[in-house]
């Protein structure tokens, strides 16, 4: 866009979105499908959206019981109880609060940013996006790799698949990306079917195994004896369970995506767009239902696997390693049911990346393009799907589709994201003066801080991988910000009534002359003296009216904003258009184009040559919003208006 119309909308030239595109470009930037248009993203019942987030959360049942046993042995059911307690008493209350305070899916990142404005807030967002990218991307690659492992280890799998672990994992990722190229509605429909079948099969295994335990009470007694032999008292058991809890942290995945996809949740018809109470209620139900279902299944699965599976089968190379419930399905319900369960596990593990993909597609456009730290096409679904799929390809190849090699990074990403949410909720309670909330959420924050630190020391490779993601996001973001800095970064131009009258009266003379003034000069020179110097410098006749234009920088870290111009009379009747904007040159260029479209005249703006090092001035523009304003204004105008005869004039003397 190159200007703004009198009513405040952009205009005055051919919009970028109206320019002819090739067939591929039109397909990439179009809505995913007609079906997706017919079923808006905001119009999904909460339980359907729960299935989308649940493909990641519930799929951990495939490997969580095995992880628990390897970490705690016969103590795994008690360690799992600690995990469930942290889930229901820690993560769930935190994210119910996050859903209430960020109902448009911004998540805990936006909550933390409110407490750290300007560039500090932007850097915090980039760091947290790095951890979130670690969590979500590794969710995609690890789940696809785990699905591949289940395929290859199934007794009925053809031997031709042996040795093709990477290729099969890449195929799973490609299929996942293909689903999202079709649209969110298609993804949610698949998730509902997969979750329904998977939970039903797990329930059958749990019930069947519980019945077997009832008919063989000696198995329970044997487990109890092993427990009391290894641990002298219940307090010792609880202490050891608390120590090994960080190793079970993968069972906490899924909460951040539950908040990230909030815009998909159907609200009430009378919802306030700023605070949609219906959507908030639906999301809180989603989080509570998912956590409750998962907690029950985690406790039951840890009990039956610890009592019914020999310890050696959990070890590397054992038949229950990474697939404890699948082992019980084959052993107690037959190979046919076991294979059917394997297929269900494979499909939900394959599609577990869907919740991560949905989370990234919801979060990335809310931050990076708005900060100028990603191209505008990153706001479109299809190009972003292709980029994320390519990144997942690279991670899979680097780690050779190894589940264990990616586990540390996955746990680190999950825990840091949850820790940031707990901290955000604690700070929010403090700002509201809620002492009880500060105490409760402060304790939860400490628990997750301990868990995160313990996990990092236990598996330091996770923080290394996360650091790579953070560095990549920061570098790409600032390169993008620099490359887009000369765009016309104004969403809307609005003049107050007095400013409009100044413009109309000045335009009545047939010329629209503006003197750019630096408000940082203060009152060192009066406006009469400033006008005299400008007229002499630029040889402006005294009978032609001029208006001063002053731009004060607000938050230079913001990329785009609404431009508000107010009219003021100062120092004996000198007219001033006072503007506030993140960047001076962009504001002047946008205002000139707006005035051209409003009055039909070609505005002219007059500057004096700035002094100082031009390199320092350029850095000042990128970081502080100032810089070499005349040169930058001219370049922004040249890019926004390719026709010289329609371009506002910039004079420097």
Short mmCIF file of N, CA, C and O in Angstrom, two decimals, residues 155-244:
data_model
loop_
_atom_site.label_atom_id
_atom_site.label_comp_id
_atom_site.label_asym_id
_atom_site.label_seq_id
_atom_site.Cartn_x
_atom_site.Cartn_y
_atom_site.Cartn_z
N UNK A 155 5.62 -57.06 14.56
CA UNK A 155 6.01 -58.38 14.01
C UNK A 155 5.50 -58.63 12.60
O UNK A 155 6.06 -59.47 11.89
N UNK A 156 4.44 -57.93 12.19
CA UNK A 156 3.90 -58.13 10.85
C UNK A 156 4.46 -57.15 9.82
O UNK A 156 4.07 -57.18 8.66
N UNK A 157 5.36 -56.26 10.26
CA UNK A 157 5.92 -55.27 9.33
C UNK A 157 6.81 -55.96 8.31
O UNK A 157 7.59 -56.85 8.66
N UNK A 158 6.73 -55.58 7.03
CA UNK A 158 7.59 -56.19 6.01
C UNK A 158 9.06 -55.84 6.24
O UNK A 158 9.39 -54.72 6.66
N UNK A 159 9.93 -56.79 6.00
CA UNK A 159 11.36 -56.58 6.26
C UNK A 159 11.98 -55.56 5.31
O UNK A 159 13.08 -55.07 5.58
N UNK A 160 11.27 -55.22 4.26
CA UNK A 160 11.80 -54.24 3.32
C UNK A 160 11.96 -52.87 3.96
O UNK A 160 12.74 -52.03 3.51
N UNK A 161 11.23 -52.64 5.09
CA UNK A 161 11.32 -51.35 5.78
C UNK A 161 12.57 -51.24 6.64
O UNK A 161 12.94 -50.14 7.05
N UNK A 162 13.21 -52.36 6.93
CA UNK A 162 14.43 -52.33 7.75
C UNK A 162 15.49 -51.47 7.06
O UNK A 162 15.75 -51.62 5.86
N UNK A 163 16.10 -50.57 7.85
CA UNK A 163 17.14 -49.71 7.30
C UNK A 163 16.62 -48.46 6.65
O UNK A 163 17.41 -47.67 6.10
N UNK A 164 15.31 -48.25 6.66
CA UNK A 164 14.74 -47.05 6.02
C UNK A 164 14.02 -46.18 7.05
O UNK A 164 12.99 -45.58 6.78
N UNK A 165 14.58 -46.10 8.24
CA UNK A 165 13.96 -45.33 9.33
C UNK A 165 13.81 -43.85 8.95
O UNK A 165 12.77 -43.24 9.16
N UNK A 166 14.87 -43.26 8.39
CA UNK A 166 14.82 -41.82 8.06
C UNK A 166 13.81 -41.57 6.95
O UNK A 166 12.98 -40.63 7.03
N UNK A 167 13.84 -42.39 5.90
CA UNK A 167 12.91 -42.18 4.79
C UNK A 167 11.46 -42.30 5.22
O UNK A 167 10.61 -41.50 4.80
N UNK A 168 11.15 -43.28 6.07
CA UNK A 168 9.77 -43.46 6.52
C UNK A 168 9.35 -42.29 7.42
O UNK A 168 8.21 -41.82 7.34
N UNK A 169 10.26 -41.81 8.26
CA UNK A 169 9.94 -40.65 9.11
C UNK A 169 9.67 -39.42 8.25
O UNK A 169 8.73 -38.66 8.52
N UNK A 170 10.48 -39.19 7.23
CA UNK A 170 10.25 -38.05 6.33
C UNK A 170 8.90 -38.18 5.61
O UNK A 170 8.21 -37.18 5.37
N UNK A 171 8.51 -39.42 5.29
CA UNK A 171 7.21 -39.63 4.66
C UNK A 171 6.08 -39.23 5.61
O UNK A 171 5.12 -38.56 5.20
N UNK A 172 6.20 -39.61 6.88
CA UNK A 172 5.18 -39.23 7.87
C UNK A 172 5.08 -37.70 7.99
O UNK A 172 3.98 -37.14 8.05
N UNK A 173 6.22 -37.02 8.01
CA UNK A 173 6.22 -35.55 8.13
C UNK A 173 5.60 -34.92 6.89
O UNK A 173 4.84 -33.95 6.97
N UNK A 174 5.90 -35.48 5.72
CA UNK A 174 5.33 -34.96 4.48
C UNK A 174 3.81 -35.10 4.49
O UNK A 174 3.08 -34.16 4.10
N UNK A 175 3.31 -36.24 4.93
CA UNK A 175 1.86 -36.44 4.99
C UNK A 175 1.21 -35.46 5.97
O UNK A 175 0.12 -34.94 5.70
N UNK A 176 1.88 -35.19 7.09
CA UNK A 176 1.35 -34.23 8.05
C UNK A 176 1.27 -32.84 7.44
O UNK A 176 0.25 -32.15 7.56
N UNK A 177 2.34 -32.41 6.77
CA UNK A 177 2.31 -31.12 6.11
C UNK A 177 1.22 -31.04 5.05
O UNK A 177 0.56 -30.01 4.89
N UNK A 178 1.01 -32.15 4.33
CA UNK A 178 -0.05 -32.17 3.32
C UNK A 178 -1.43 -31.96 3.90
O UNK A 178 -2.28 -31.30 3.29
N UNK A 179 -1.66 -32.49 5.10
CA UNK A 179 -2.95 -32.29 5.76
C UNK A 179 -3.18 -30.80 6.02
O UNK A 179 -4.26 -30.27 5.76
N UNK A 180 -2.16 -30.10 6.50
CA UNK A 180 -2.33 -28.69 6.85
C UNK A 180 -2.35 -27.80 5.61
O UNK A 180 -2.84 -26.67 5.68
N UNK A 181 -1.81 -28.27 4.51
CA UNK A 181 -1.98 -27.51 3.27
C UNK A 181 -3.45 -27.51 2.85
O UNK A 181 -3.91 -26.62 2.16
N UNK A 182 -4.19 -28.53 3.29
CA UNK A 182 -5.62 -28.58 3.01
C UNK A 182 -6.43 -27.66 3.90
O UNK A 182 -7.42 -27.09 3.47
N UNK A 183 -6.01 -27.47 5.16
CA UNK A 183 -6.73 -26.57 6.04
C UNK A 183 -6.92 -27.12 7.44
O UNK A 183 -6.76 -28.32 7.68
N UNK A 184 -7.28 -26.24 8.38
CA UNK A 184 -7.46 -26.61 9.77
C UNK A 184 -8.65 -27.54 9.96
O UNK A 184 -8.63 -28.43 10.80
N UNK A 185 -9.72 -27.33 9.21
CA UNK A 185 -10.91 -28.15 9.39
C UNK A 185 -10.61 -29.61 9.12
O UNK A 185 -11.06 -30.50 9.84
N UNK A 186 -9.83 -29.86 8.06
CA UNK A 186 -9.47 -31.23 7.74
C UNK A 186 -8.61 -31.83 8.85
O UNK A 186 -8.78 -33.00 9.24
N UNK A 187 -7.68 -31.03 9.40
CA UNK A 187 -6.82 -31.52 10.48
C UNK A 187 -7.63 -31.88 11.72
O UNK A 187 -7.40 -32.91 12.36
N UNK A 188 -8.59 -31.04 12.07
CA UNK A 188 -9.40 -31.30 13.26
C UNK A 188 -10.25 -32.55 13.06
O UNK A 188 -10.40 -33.38 13.97
N UNK A 189 -10.80 -32.72 11.87
CA UNK A 189 -11.61 -33.91 11.60
C UNK A 189 -10.80 -35.19 11.76
O UNK A 189 -11.28 -36.17 12.36
N UNK A 190 -9.57 -35.20 11.25
CA UNK A 190 -8.71 -36.38 11.40
C UNK A 190 -8.38 -36.61 12.86
O UNK A 190 -8.40 -37.75 13.36
N UNK A 191 -8.09 -35.52 13.61
CA UNK A 191 -7.71 -35.64 15.01
C UNK A 191 -8.83 -36.25 15.84
O UNK A 191 -8.59 -37.08 16.72
N UNK A 192 -10.06 -35.85 15.58
CA UNK A 192 -11.20 -36.39 16.34
C UNK A 192 -11.29 -37.90 16.17
O UNK A 192 -11.45 -38.65 17.15
N UNK A 193 -11.16 -38.39 14.95
CA UNK A 193 -11.23 -39.83 14.70
C UNK A 193 -10.08 -40.58 15.36
O UNK A 193 -10.29 -41.62 16.01
N UNK A 194 -8.86 -40.05 15.22
CA UNK A 194 -7.70 -40.74 15.78
C UNK A 194 -7.75 -40.80 17.30
O UNK A 194 -7.48 -41.85 17.90
N UNK A 195 -8.11 -39.69 17.94
CA UNK A 195 -8.14 -39.66 19.40
C UNK A 195 -9.24 -40.57 19.94
O UNK A 195 -9.04 -41.30 20.93
N UNK A 196 -10.40 -40.55 19.30
CA UNK A 196 -11.51 -41.39 19.76
C UNK A 196 -11.12 -42.87 19.74
O UNK A 196 -11.33 -43.61 20.71
N UNK A 197 -10.55 -43.31 18.63
CA UNK A 197 -10.15 -44.72 18.50
C UNK A 197 -9.03 -45.05 19.49
O UNK A 197 -9.07 -46.08 20.19
N UNK A 198 -8.04 -44.19 19.58
CA UNK A 198 -6.87 -44.46 20.43
C UNK A 198 -7.25 -44.55 21.90
O UNK A 198 -6.82 -45.47 22.61
N UNK A 199 -8.05 -43.61 22.38
CA UNK A 199 -8.46 -43.64 23.79
C UNK A 199 -9.31 -44.87 24.08
O UNK A 199 -9.20 -45.48 25.15
N UNK A 200 -10.17 -45.26 23.14
CA UNK A 200 -11.00 -46.46 23.33
C UNK A 200 -10.13 -47.71 23.44
O UNK A 200 -10.34 -48.55 24.33
N UNK A 201 -9.14 -47.84 22.58
CA UNK A 201 -8.26 -49.00 22.63
C UNK A 201 -7.45 -49.02 23.93
O UNK A 201 -7.25 -50.09 24.53
N UNK A 202 -6.97 -47.87 24.36
CA UNK A 202 -6.23 -47.83 25.63
C UNK A 202 -7.11 -48.21 26.80
O UNK A 202 -6.67 -48.90 27.73
N UNK A 203 -8.37 -47.77 26.75
CA UNK A 203 -9.30 -48.13 27.82
C UNK A 203 -9.53 -49.64 27.85
O UNK A 203 -9.60 -50.25 28.93
N UNK A 204 -9.63 -50.26 26.68
CA UNK A 204 -9.80 -51.72 26.62
C UNK A 204 -8.59 -52.42 27.23
O UNK A 204 -8.73 -53.38 28.01
N UNK A 205 -7.39 -51.94 26.91
CA UNK A 205 -6.18 -52.56 27.47
C UNK A 205 -6.14 -52.40 28.98
O UNK A 205 -5.82 -53.35 29.71
N UNK A 206 -6.48 -51.21 29.47
CA UNK A 206 -6.45 -50.95 30.92
C UNK A 206 -7.45 -51.84 31.63
O UNK A 206 -7.14 -52.49 32.65
N UNK A 207 -8.68 -51.92 31.12
CA UNK A 207 -9.72 -52.72 31.77
C UNK A 207 -9.35 -54.20 31.74
O UNK A 207 -9.48 -54.92 32.74
N UNK A 208 -8.89 -54.68 30.59
CA UNK A 208 -8.50 -56.10 30.47
C UNK A 208 -7.35 -56.44 31.42
O UNK A 208 -7.36 -57.49 32.08
N UNK A 209 -6.37 -55.53 31.49
CA UNK A 209 -5.22 -55.77 32.37
C UNK A 209 -5.64 -55.72 33.84
O UNK A 209 -5.14 -56.51 34.66
N UNK A 210 -6.57 -54.83 34.18
CA UNK A 210 -7.07 -54.76 35.56
C UNK A 210 -7.80 -56.04 35.94
O UNK A 210 -7.65 -56.55 37.07
N UNK A 211 -8.58 -56.57 35.00
CA UNK A 211 -9.26 -57.84 35.26
C UNK A 211 -8.25 -58.97 35.48
O UNK A 211 -8.44 -59.84 36.34
N UNK A 212 -7.17 -58.96 34.72
CA UNK A 212 -6.14 -59.99 34.89
C UNK A 212 -5.49 -59.87 36.27
O UNK A 212 -5.19 -60.88 36.92
N UNK A 213 -5.29 -58.64 36.74
CA UNK A 213 -4.71 -58.45 38.07
C UNK A 213 -5.66 -58.95 39.15
O UNK A 213 -5.22 -59.50 40.17
N UNK A 214 -6.98 -58.76 38.95
CA UNK A 214 -7.95 -59.24 39.93
C UNK A 214 -7.95 -60.76 40.02
O UNK A 214 -8.19 -61.34 41.09
N UNK A 215 -7.69 -61.42 38.90
CA UNK A 215 -7.67 -62.89 38.90
C UNK A 215 -6.32 -63.44 39.35
O UNK A 215 -6.19 -64.63 39.60
N UNK A 216 -5.31 -62.55 39.41
CA UNK A 216 -3.98 -62.99 39.83
C UNK A 216 -3.46 -62.04 40.92
O UNK A 216 -2.55 -61.24 40.70
N UNK A 217 -4.05 -62.09 42.11
CA UNK A 217 -3.65 -61.17 43.18
C UNK A 217 -2.20 -61.33 43.59
O UNK A 217 -1.61 -60.40 44.16
N UNK A 218 -1.60 -62.48 43.31
CA UNK A 218 -0.20 -62.67 43.69
C UNK A 218 0.71 -61.70 42.93
O UNK A 218 1.80 -61.34 43.41
N UNK A 219 0.26 -61.25 41.75
CA UNK A 219 1.05 -60.28 40.99
C UNK A 219 1.14 -58.96 41.73
O UNK A 219 2.21 -58.33 41.80
N UNK A 220 0.00 -58.54 42.29
CA UNK A 220 -0.02 -57.30 43.06
C UNK A 220 0.85 -57.44 44.31
O UNK A 220 1.61 -56.54 44.67
N UNK A 221 0.73 -58.58 44.98
CA UNK A 221 1.52 -58.82 46.19
C UNK A 221 3.02 -58.80 45.86
O UNK A 221 3.83 -58.24 46.61
N UNK A 222 3.38 -59.42 44.74
CA UNK A 222 4.79 -59.44 44.33
C UNK A 222 5.30 -58.01 44.13
O UNK A 222 6.42 -57.67 44.54
N UNK A 223 4.49 -57.16 43.49
CA UNK A 223 4.89 -55.76 43.28
C UNK A 223 5.04 -55.03 44.61
O UNK A 223 6.00 -54.29 44.83
N UNK A 224 4.09 -55.23 45.53
CA UNK A 224 4.16 -54.58 46.84
C UNK A 224 5.41 -55.02 47.61
O UNK A 224 6.08 -54.20 48.25
N UNK A 225 5.73 -56.29 47.54
CA UNK A 225 6.92 -56.80 48.23
C UNK A 225 8.19 -56.18 47.65
O UNK A 225 9.11 -55.81 48.39
N UNK A 226 8.23 -56.08 46.35
CA UNK A 226 9.40 -55.47 45.70
C UNK A 226 9.53 -54.00 46.12
O UNK A 226 10.65 -53.50 46.34
N UNK A 227 8.39 -53.34 46.25
CA UNK A 227 8.40 -51.93 46.63
C UNK A 227 8.90 -51.75 48.06
O UNK A 227 9.78 -50.91 48.33
N UNK A 228 8.37 -52.54 48.98
CA UNK A 228 8.77 -52.40 50.39
C UNK A 228 10.19 -52.90 50.64
O UNK A 228 10.86 -52.47 51.57
N UNK A 229 10.66 -53.82 49.79
CA UNK A 229 12.04 -54.32 49.94
C UNK A 229 13.05 -53.24 49.54
O UNK A 229 14.08 -53.06 50.20
N UNK A 230 12.74 -52.52 48.48
CA UNK A 230 13.68 -51.53 47.97
C UNK A 230 13.61 -50.21 48.72
O UNK A 230 14.61 -49.47 48.77
N UNK A 231 12.46 -49.89 49.31
CA UNK A 231 12.29 -48.60 49.98
C UNK A 231 11.77 -48.84 51.39
O UNK A 231 10.78 -49.53 51.60
N UNK A 232 12.44 -48.22 52.37
CA UNK A 232 12.19 -48.53 53.78
C UNK A 232 10.91 -47.93 54.32
O UNK A 232 10.35 -48.43 55.30
N UNK A 233 10.41 -46.82 53.73
CA UNK A 233 9.22 -46.16 54.25
C UNK A 233 8.52 -45.39 53.14
O UNK A 233 9.14 -45.08 52.10
N UNK A 234 7.25 -45.04 53.37
CA UNK A 234 6.54 -44.23 52.38
C UNK A 234 7.21 -42.89 52.12
O UNK A 234 7.17 -42.39 50.99
N UNK A 235 7.81 -42.29 53.15
CA UNK A 235 8.49 -41.01 52.95
C UNK A 235 9.67 -41.14 51.99
O UNK A 235 9.91 -40.26 51.16
N UNK A 236 10.40 -42.23 52.12
CA UNK A 236 11.51 -42.47 51.19
C UNK A 236 10.99 -42.64 49.77
O UNK A 236 11.57 -42.13 48.80
N UNK A 237 9.89 -43.36 49.64
CA UNK A 237 9.28 -43.54 48.31
C UNK A 237 8.92 -42.19 47.70
O UNK A 237 9.21 -41.92 46.52
N UNK A 238 8.26 -41.35 48.50
CA UNK A 238 7.85 -40.04 47.98
C UNK A 238 9.08 -39.20 47.62
O UNK A 238 9.11 -38.53 46.58
N UNK A 239 10.11 -39.24 48.47
CA UNK A 239 11.32 -38.48 48.19
C UNK A 239 11.98 -38.91 46.89
O UNK A 239 12.38 -38.07 46.07
N UNK A 240 12.12 -40.22 46.69
CA UNK A 240 12.72 -40.71 45.45
C UNK A 240 11.84 -40.36 44.25
O UNK A 240 12.35 -39.98 43.18
N UNK A 241 10.52 -40.45 44.41
CA UNK A 241 9.61 -40.11 43.32
C UNK A 241 9.76 -38.64 42.93
O UNK A 241 9.72 -38.30 41.74
N UNK A 242 9.96 -37.76 43.91
CA UNK A 242 10.16 -36.34 43.62
C UNK A 242 11.47 -36.12 42.87
O UNK A 242 11.55 -35.26 41.98
N UNK A 243 12.50 -36.89 43.24
CA UNK A 243 13.80 -36.74 42.58
C UNK A 243 13.76 -37.19 41.12
O UNK A 243 14.41 -36.59 40.26
N UNK A 244 13.03 -38.26 40.84
CA UNK A 244 13.00 -38.77 39.45
C UNK A 244 11.92 -38.11 38.62
O UNK A 244 11.86 -38.32 37.40
#
